GROMACS .gro file of C-alpha atoms in nm:
model
  356
    1MET     CA    1   1.692  -5.759  -6.069
    2PRO     CA    2   1.583  -6.094  -6.209
    3ILE     CA    3   1.861  -6.288  -6.379
    4MET     CA    4   1.755  -6.591  -6.581
    5ARG     CA    5   1.983  -6.889  -6.613
    6GLY     CA    6   2.166  -6.896  -6.942
    7LYS     CA    7   2.127  -6.526  -7.019
    8ASN     CA    8   2.380  -6.250  -6.966
    9THR     CA    9   2.182  -5.941  -7.069
   10TYR     CA   10   1.875  -5.803  -6.894
   11SER     CA   11   1.674  -5.488  -6.946
   12CYS     CA   12   1.461  -5.316  -6.684
   13LEU     CA   13   1.196  -5.091  -6.839
   14ALA     CA   14   1.059  -4.889  -6.550
   15SER     CA   15   0.854  -4.575  -6.523
   16THR     CA   16   1.056  -4.273  -6.410
   17GLY     CA   17   1.083  -4.279  -6.033
   18ALA     CA   18   0.985  -4.647  -6.015
   19GLY     CA   19   1.272  -4.730  -5.782
   20LYS     CA   20   1.526  -4.885  -6.020
   21THR     CA   21   1.811  -4.782  -5.792
   22GLU     CA   22   1.642  -4.930  -5.484
   23ILE     CA   23   1.599  -5.262  -5.661
   24LEU     CA   24   1.968  -5.254  -5.745
   25PHE     CA   25   2.058  -5.236  -5.376
   26HIS     CA   26   1.959  -5.600  -5.333
   27ALA     CA   27   2.149  -5.712  -5.642
   28ILE     CA   28   2.460  -5.521  -5.534
   29ASN     CA   29   2.443  -5.661  -5.183
   30HIS     CA   30   2.410  -6.013  -5.320
   31CYS     CA   31   2.723  -5.965  -5.534
   32LEU     CA   32   2.924  -5.811  -5.250
   33LEU     CA   33   2.836  -6.102  -5.020
   34LEU     CA   34   2.986  -6.332  -5.283
   35ASN     CA   35   3.292  -6.102  -5.309
   36LYS     CA   36   3.203  -6.009  -5.665
   37ALA     CA   37   3.268  -5.670  -5.826
   38VAL     CA   38   2.995  -5.437  -5.950
   39LEU     CA   39   3.021  -5.147  -6.196
   40ILE     CA   40   2.739  -4.897  -6.242
   41VAL     CA   41   2.780  -4.657  -6.532
   42SER     CA   42   2.572  -4.362  -6.645
   43PRO     CA   43   2.621  -4.112  -6.929
   44ARG     CA   44   2.570  -3.816  -6.693
   45LYS     CA   45   2.808  -3.693  -6.421
   46GLU     CA   46   2.512  -3.565  -6.214
   47VAL     CA   47   2.367  -3.916  -6.208
   48VAL     CA   48   2.705  -4.063  -6.104
   49LEU     CA   49   2.732  -3.817  -5.814
   50GLU     CA   50   2.378  -3.883  -5.695
   51LEU     CA   51   2.415  -4.262  -5.724
   52THR     CA   52   2.744  -4.252  -5.534
   53SER     CA   53   2.585  -4.055  -5.252
   54ARG     CA   54   2.286  -4.287  -5.228
   55LEU     CA   55   2.497  -4.603  -5.242
   56GLN     CA   56   2.736  -4.478  -4.974
   57LYS     CA   57   2.443  -4.436  -4.736
   58VAL     CA   58   2.321  -4.790  -4.807
   59PHE     CA   59   2.669  -4.949  -4.797
   60PRO     CA   60   2.856  -4.731  -4.542
   61GLN     CA   61   3.133  -4.987  -4.483
   62GLU     CA   62   3.207  -5.034  -4.853
   63LYS     CA   63   3.468  -4.834  -5.041
   64ILE     CA   64   3.291  -4.683  -5.340
   65VAL     CA   65   3.505  -4.544  -5.620
   66SER     CA   66   3.330  -4.265  -5.813
   67LEU     CA   67   3.479  -4.191  -6.155
   68HIS     CA   68   3.396  -3.892  -6.376
   69GLY     CA   69   3.581  -3.613  -6.553
   70GLU     CA   70   3.665  -3.423  -6.233
   71SER     CA   71   3.708  -3.724  -6.002
   72TRP     CA   72   3.999  -3.737  -5.757
   73GLN     CA   73   3.973  -4.119  -5.750
   74LYS     CA   74   4.091  -4.182  -6.105
   75GLY     CA   75   4.316  -4.485  -6.120
   76GLU     CA   76   4.155  -4.642  -5.812
   77ILE     CA   77   3.947  -4.958  -5.814
   78SER     CA   78   3.712  -5.133  -5.570
   79ARG     CA   79   3.439  -5.394  -5.560
   80LEU     CA   80   3.183  -5.119  -5.618
   81VAL     CA   81   3.251  -4.855  -5.881
   82VAL     CA   82   3.016  -4.583  -6.011
   83ALA     CA   83   3.136  -4.412  -6.327
   84THR     CA   84   3.041  -4.217  -6.635
   85THR     CA   85   3.039  -4.430  -6.949
   86HIS     CA   86   3.358  -4.261  -7.075
   87GLN     CA   87   3.548  -4.380  -6.767
   88ALA     CA   88   3.476  -4.740  -6.870
   89LEU     CA   89   3.751  -4.692  -7.130
   90ASN     CA   90   3.997  -4.735  -6.841
   91LEU     CA   91   3.834  -5.050  -6.699
   92TYR     CA   92   3.890  -5.394  -6.847
   93ARG     CA   93   3.759  -5.742  -6.763
   94TYR     CA   94   3.711  -5.680  -6.393
   95PHE     CA   95   3.341  -5.675  -6.307
   96ASP     CA   96   3.099  -5.962  -6.251
   97LEU     CA   97   2.799  -5.733  -6.290
   98VAL     CA   98   2.780  -5.421  -6.506
   99VAL     CA   99   2.474  -5.198  -6.476
  100ILE     CA  100   2.409  -4.926  -6.732
  101ASP     CA  101   2.177  -4.664  -6.585
  102GLU     CA  102   1.990  -4.428  -6.820
  103VAL     CA  103   2.102  -4.636  -7.118
  104ASP     CA  104   1.918  -4.407  -7.360
  105ALA     CA  105   2.095  -4.087  -7.250
  106PHE     CA  106   2.345  -3.907  -7.474
  107PRO     CA  107   2.616  -3.991  -7.570
  108TYR     CA  108   2.596  -4.367  -7.502
  109PRO     CA  109   2.325  -4.478  -7.752
  110ASN     CA  110   2.507  -4.355  -8.064
  111SER     CA  111   2.865  -4.436  -7.961
  112PRO     CA  112   3.001  -4.778  -8.067
  113MET     CA  113   3.320  -4.690  -7.876
  114LEU     CA  114   3.133  -4.653  -7.547
  115HIS     CA  115   2.933  -4.971  -7.612
  116ARG     CA  116   3.259  -5.164  -7.653
  117ALA     CA  117   3.420  -5.001  -7.351
  118VAL     CA  118   3.131  -5.085  -7.119
  119ALA     CA  119   3.103  -5.439  -7.254
  120GLN     CA  120   3.477  -5.500  -7.207
  121ALA     CA  121   3.466  -5.387  -6.845
  122ARG     CA  122   3.266  -5.702  -6.775
  123LEU     CA  123   3.425  -6.040  -6.711
  124PRO     CA  124   3.363  -6.298  -6.989
  125ASN     CA  125   3.092  -6.471  -6.783
  126GLY     CA  126   2.968  -6.151  -6.621
  127GLN     CA  127   2.620  -6.012  -6.657
  128MET     CA  128   2.480  -5.687  -6.791
  129ILE     CA  129   2.171  -5.497  -6.676
  130TYR     CA  130   2.026  -5.202  -6.868
  131LEU     CA  131   1.807  -4.957  -6.676
  132THR     CA  132   1.580  -4.709  -6.850
  133ALA     CA  133   1.237  -4.551  -6.857
  134THR     CA  134   1.267  -4.487  -7.231
  135PRO     CA  135   1.440  -4.783  -7.402
  136PRO     CA  136   1.615  -4.727  -7.736
  137LYS     CA  137   1.496  -4.929  -8.037
  138ASN     CA  138   1.806  -5.150  -8.052
  139LEU     CA  139   1.746  -5.265  -7.695
  140LEU     CA  140   1.384  -5.351  -7.766
  141GLN     CA  141   1.502  -5.541  -8.073
  142GLN     CA  142   1.732  -5.753  -7.855
  143VAL     CA  143   1.432  -5.836  -7.637
  144ARG     CA  144   1.222  -5.937  -7.939
  145GLN     CA  145   1.505  -6.154  -8.068
  146GLY     CA  146   1.534  -6.328  -7.732
  147SER     CA  147   1.892  -6.219  -7.664
  148ALA     CA  148   1.785  -6.006  -7.367
  149GLU     CA  149   1.525  -6.047  -7.093
  150LEU     CA  150   1.285  -5.758  -7.025
  151ILE     CA  151   1.148  -5.668  -6.682
  152LYS     CA  152   0.878  -5.399  -6.679
  153ILE     CA  153   0.789  -5.193  -6.370
  154PRO     CA  154   0.497  -4.966  -6.465
  155CYS     CA  155   0.453  -4.778  -6.137
  156ARG     CA  156   0.634  -4.583  -5.870
  157HIS     CA  157   0.722  -4.691  -5.519
  158HIS     CA  158   0.449  -4.479  -5.359
  159GLY     CA  159   0.166  -4.639  -5.556
  160TYR     CA  160   0.041  -4.318  -5.718
  161PRO     CA  161   0.013  -4.270  -6.097
  162LEU     CA  162   0.273  -4.088  -6.303
  163VAL     CA  163   0.208  -3.719  -6.358
  164VAL     CA  164   0.049  -3.672  -6.702
  165PRO     CA  165   0.171  -3.353  -6.876
  166GLN     CA  166  -0.065  -3.078  -6.987
  167VAL     CA  167  -0.021  -2.918  -7.330
  168LYS     CA  168  -0.057  -2.540  -7.360
  169ILE     CA  169  -0.046  -2.384  -7.708
  170ASP     CA  170   0.068  -2.029  -7.786
  171LYS     CA  171   0.187  -1.947  -8.138
  172ARG     CA  172   0.371  -1.633  -8.017
  173ILE     CA  173   0.624  -1.801  -7.785
  174GLN     CA  174   0.940  -1.740  -7.984
  175LYS     CA  175   0.855  -1.378  -8.067
  176GLN     CA  176   0.763  -1.302  -7.706
  177ILE     CA  177   1.091  -1.442  -7.574
  178GLU     CA  178   1.291  -1.253  -7.837
  179ASP     CA  179   1.106  -0.932  -7.746
  180HIS     CA  180   1.169  -0.998  -7.372
  181ILE     CA  181   0.798  -1.040  -7.303
  182MET     CA  182   0.705  -1.310  -7.054
  183PRO     CA  183   0.430  -1.539  -7.190
  184LYS     CA  184   0.113  -1.558  -6.983
  185GLU     CA  185   0.146  -1.934  -6.923
  186MET     CA  186   0.496  -1.882  -6.786
  187ARG     CA  187   0.367  -1.621  -6.541
  188ARG     CA  188   0.094  -1.862  -6.429
  189PHE     CA  189   0.353  -2.133  -6.368
  190ILE     CA  190   0.569  -1.900  -6.155
  191ASP     CA  191   0.263  -1.783  -5.959
  192HIS     CA  192   0.177  -2.148  -5.896
  193LEU     CA  193   0.524  -2.220  -5.756
  194VAL     CA  194   0.511  -1.920  -5.521
  195GLN     CA  195   0.155  -1.981  -5.401
  196THR     CA  196   0.216  -2.351  -5.333
  197ASP     CA  197   0.573  -2.304  -5.204
  198ARG     CA  198   0.711  -2.549  -5.457
  199GLN     CA  199   1.023  -2.558  -5.675
  200GLY     CA  200   1.041  -2.595  -6.049
  201PHE     CA  201   1.246  -2.660  -6.358
  202LEU     CA  202   1.189  -2.443  -6.663
  203PHE     CA  203   1.340  -2.614  -6.966
  204VAL     CA  204   1.442  -2.417  -7.273
  205PRO     CA  205   1.559  -2.541  -7.613
  206ARG     CA  206   1.858  -2.307  -7.647
  207ILE     CA  207   2.128  -2.175  -7.414
  208GLU     CA  208   2.077  -1.821  -7.551
  209TRP     CA  209   1.729  -1.816  -7.399
  210ILE     CA  210   1.848  -1.875  -7.044
  211SER     CA  211   1.977  -1.526  -6.956
  212PRO     CA  212   1.681  -1.326  -7.092
  213ILE     CA  213   1.426  -1.560  -6.932
  214VAL     CA  214   1.609  -1.551  -6.598
  215ALA     CA  215   1.611  -1.169  -6.616
  216MET     CA  216   1.238  -1.155  -6.696
  217ILE     CA  217   1.146  -1.394  -6.416
  218ASP     CA  218   1.370  -1.218  -6.163
  219GLN     CA  219   1.204  -0.887  -6.245
  220TYR     CA  220   0.858  -1.047  -6.222
  221MET     CA  221   0.946  -1.188  -5.879
  222ASP     CA  222   1.053  -0.840  -5.756
  223GLN     CA  223   1.428  -0.906  -5.775
  224ARG     CA  224   1.414  -1.171  -5.503
  225LYS     CA  225   1.691  -1.376  -5.665
  226GLN     CA  226   1.485  -1.695  -5.648
  227VAL     CA  227   1.571  -1.793  -6.004
  228ALA     CA  228   1.895  -1.907  -6.168
  229GLY     CA  229   2.001  -2.043  -6.504
  230VAL     CA  230   2.223  -2.345  -6.561
  231TYR     CA  231   2.368  -2.518  -6.866
  232ALA     CA  232   2.631  -2.781  -6.944
  233ASN     CA  233   2.940  -2.558  -6.942
  234ASP     CA  234   2.823  -2.322  -6.667
  235PRO     CA  235   3.124  -2.283  -6.429
  236GLU     CA  236   2.880  -2.248  -6.136
  237ARG     CA  237   2.664  -2.541  -6.243
  238ASN     CA  238   2.728  -2.762  -5.938
  239LYS     CA  239   2.696  -2.467  -5.698
  240LYS     CA  240   2.357  -2.370  -5.841
  241ILE     CA  241   2.224  -2.725  -5.835
  242GLU     CA  242   2.331  -2.762  -5.473
  243ALA     CA  243   2.161  -2.430  -5.386
  244PHE     CA  244   1.848  -2.562  -5.556
  245ARG     CA  245   1.867  -2.882  -5.347
  246GLU     CA  246   1.888  -2.666  -5.035
  247ARG     CA  247   1.578  -2.472  -5.150
  248LYS     CA  248   1.774  -2.147  -5.173
  249ILE     CA  249   1.657  -2.124  -5.535
  250ARG     CA  250   1.292  -2.172  -5.628
  251LEU     CA  251   1.328  -2.204  -6.006
  252LEU     CA  252   1.605  -2.331  -6.232
  253VAL     CA  253   1.597  -2.231  -6.598
  254THR     CA  254   1.791  -2.502  -6.775
  255THR     CA  255   1.862  -2.690  -7.092
  256THR     CA  256   1.803  -3.065  -7.119
  257ILE     CA  257   2.109  -3.137  -6.900
  258LEU     CA  258   1.870  -3.168  -6.604
  259GLU     CA  259   1.612  -3.387  -6.777
  260ARG     CA  260   1.734  -3.668  -6.551
  261GLY     CA  261   1.965  -3.729  -6.258
  262VAL     CA  262   1.820  -3.478  -6.011
  263THR     CA  263   1.567  -3.631  -5.770
  264MET     CA  264   1.384  -3.397  -5.534
  265PRO     CA  265   1.038  -3.367  -5.377
  266SER     CA  266   0.779  -3.102  -5.468
  267ILE     CA  267   0.911  -3.035  -5.819
  268ASP     CA  268   0.701  -2.901  -6.108
  269CYS     CA  269   0.821  -2.871  -6.468
  270PHE     CA  270   0.760  -2.625  -6.750
  271VAL     CA  271   0.894  -2.696  -7.099
  272CYS     CA  272   0.916  -2.374  -7.300
  273GLN     CA  273   0.871  -2.426  -7.676
  274ALA     CA  274   0.822  -2.799  -7.628
  275ASP     CA  275   0.786  -2.841  -8.005
  276ALA     CA  276   1.158  -2.767  -8.056
  277GLY     CA  277   1.355  -3.056  -8.206
  278VAL     CA  278   1.571  -3.102  -7.896
  279PHE     CA  279   1.261  -3.215  -7.703
  280ASP     CA  280   1.212  -3.563  -7.847
  281GLU     CA  281   0.982  -3.825  -7.697
  282SER     CA  282   1.245  -3.968  -7.463
  283THR     CA  283   1.345  -3.625  -7.332
  284LEU     CA  284   0.985  -3.520  -7.272
  285VAL     CA  285   0.913  -3.841  -7.080
  286GLN     CA  286   1.223  -3.792  -6.866
  287ILE     CA  287   1.132  -3.429  -6.793
  288ALA     CA  288   0.782  -3.530  -6.686
  289GLY     CA  289   0.944  -3.788  -6.461
  290ARG     CA  290   1.097  -3.515  -6.242
  291ALA     CA  291   0.753  -3.446  -6.093
  292GLY     CA  292   0.568  -3.652  -5.832
  293ARG     CA  293   0.859  -3.871  -5.724
  294SER     CA  294   0.819  -3.835  -5.347
  295SER     CA  295   0.587  -4.049  -5.136
  296HIS     CA  296   0.514  -3.735  -4.932
  297ASP     CA  297   0.424  -3.540  -5.247
  298PRO     CA  298   0.332  -3.787  -5.525
  299ASN     CA  299   0.152  -3.530  -5.740
  300GLY     CA  300   0.291  -3.251  -5.952
  301LEU     CA  301   0.246  -3.023  -6.249
  302VAL     CA  302   0.410  -3.069  -6.589
  303ILE     CA  303   0.343  -2.821  -6.870
  304TYR     CA  304   0.443  -2.869  -7.235
  305PHE     CA  305   0.425  -2.507  -7.354
  306SER     CA  306   0.437  -2.513  -7.731
  307GLN     CA  307   0.359  -2.334  -8.055
  308SER     CA  308   0.214  -2.658  -8.191
  309ARG     CA  309   0.142  -3.014  -8.081
  310THR     CA  310   0.420  -3.243  -8.205
  311ARG     CA  311   0.432  -3.619  -8.249
  312ALA     CA  312   0.699  -3.634  -7.976
  313MET     CA  313   0.462  -3.467  -7.729
  314VAL     CA  314   0.173  -3.694  -7.825
  315GLU     CA  315   0.386  -4.010  -7.797
  316ALA     CA  316   0.539  -3.899  -7.465
  317ILE     CA  317   0.196  -3.846  -7.311
  318LYS     CA  318   0.074  -4.173  -7.461
  319GLN     CA  319   0.368  -4.358  -7.308
  320ILE     CA  320   0.305  -4.207  -6.962
  321GLU     CA  321  -0.069  -4.280  -6.980
  322GLY     CA  322   0.012  -4.632  -7.101
  323MET     CA  323   0.228  -4.700  -6.796
  324ASN     CA  324  -0.050  -4.573  -6.569
  325ARG     CA  325  -0.302  -4.793  -6.748
  326ILE     CA  326  -0.086  -5.105  -6.706
  327ALA     CA  327  -0.029  -5.025  -6.340
  328ARG     CA  328  -0.403  -4.982  -6.280
  329GLN     CA  329  -0.489  -5.303  -6.465
  330LYS     CA  330  -0.243  -5.494  -6.249
  331GLY     CA  331  -0.373  -5.329  -5.936
  332TYR     CA  332  -0.050  -5.151  -5.842
  333ILE     CA  333  -0.207  -4.805  -5.812
  334LYS     CA  334  -0.559  -4.904  -5.718
  335ASP     CA  335  -0.683  -4.973  -5.366
  336HIS     CA  336  -0.384  -5.151  -5.209
  337GLY     CA  337  -0.153  -5.051  -5.494
  338LYS     CA  338   0.147  -4.974  -5.275
  339ALA     CA  339   0.138  -5.310  -5.095
  340LYS     CA  340   0.092  -5.496  -5.425
  341ARG     CA  341   0.388  -5.315  -5.576
  342HIS     CA  342   0.609  -5.412  -5.284
  343ARG     CA  343   0.510  -5.775  -5.341
  344LEU     CA  344   0.603  -5.737  -5.708
  345LEU     CA  345   0.949  -5.602  -5.617
  346HIS     CA  346   0.994  -5.884  -5.365
  347ARG     CA  347   0.924  -6.141  -5.639
  348VAL     CA  348   1.163  -5.963  -5.878
  349ILE     CA  349   1.446  -5.959  -5.623
  350THR     CA  350   1.385  -6.319  -5.511
  351TYR     CA  351   1.388  -6.432  -5.875
  352TRP     CA  352   1.719  -6.258  -5.931
  353MET     CA  353   1.882  -6.422  -5.630
  354ASN     CA  354   1.744  -6.767  -5.706
  355GLY     CA  355   1.854  -6.734  -6.067
  356LYS     CA  356   2.212  -6.701  -5.947
   0.00000   0.00000   0.00000
């Protein structure tokens, strides 16, 4: 990440799947070579687990402490720590670099306590990097005021455009679900997954919808047990997600807990009743970002299935199309887009290292 002399706070606004973590590898390596300590925090445990796994593969000789609610490493410390934001309450004035991944994810944005905890984990002269695809307003205000530097990455590592969601309207959604009738668009989505041998997320606005929708889909798929439901307090949550990773499950019906943090190839997304209040602009952008992340499968299908077209849906699609437009204008997803993007990342990383 680029660090400018004289500034301690930097924000990376990147399209979902742009490779924020990969860029961090260079920054982390630079710090470790200087024997400096790095803390990466995220509001979600799933993100912490995935980051820890990816970092351990890149830095196999480094002891990585992973801290979350169920961690067996609580109380331990190292030069490289990955933690949920709540675990930062136990860390004080130790890290030269603090990276906040998914800075807009609940509960961090609206918690002054967590803001203080993360800030106090950093050494007085340490630096802070915010990573997000959907920056909160207060962060953009810091950029406008000049107290933070903004780096924008409008494209993904494979040089293909972001998947633009499709909007499907059906005013009978809620009644059909309550009457245990599977909507036609949902059947089409399931047929698509089976015919193309892909996996999918089906997002619902309420936990109570998970069981009846899972039952309907399982019956529609001839009781093949290719569907499962998962929510925040599901005791088998980790087991189901792991089975999904291993392709033992084709479709996960879930709440917004999986809007981010799970990166897999060949994923399509269906948002049921996308006009529900829980699906705000940020959430809808993140959900769309689950699709098309792999260089081997850069395309995907994202459906906003709704009773009406909301402002959040319109703004989410506008944001995604805007990122694609910027990337095309700069030549990152046109002709030699992939090579140009690699040159961009090289300049970003070189700038960071020279700035130090």
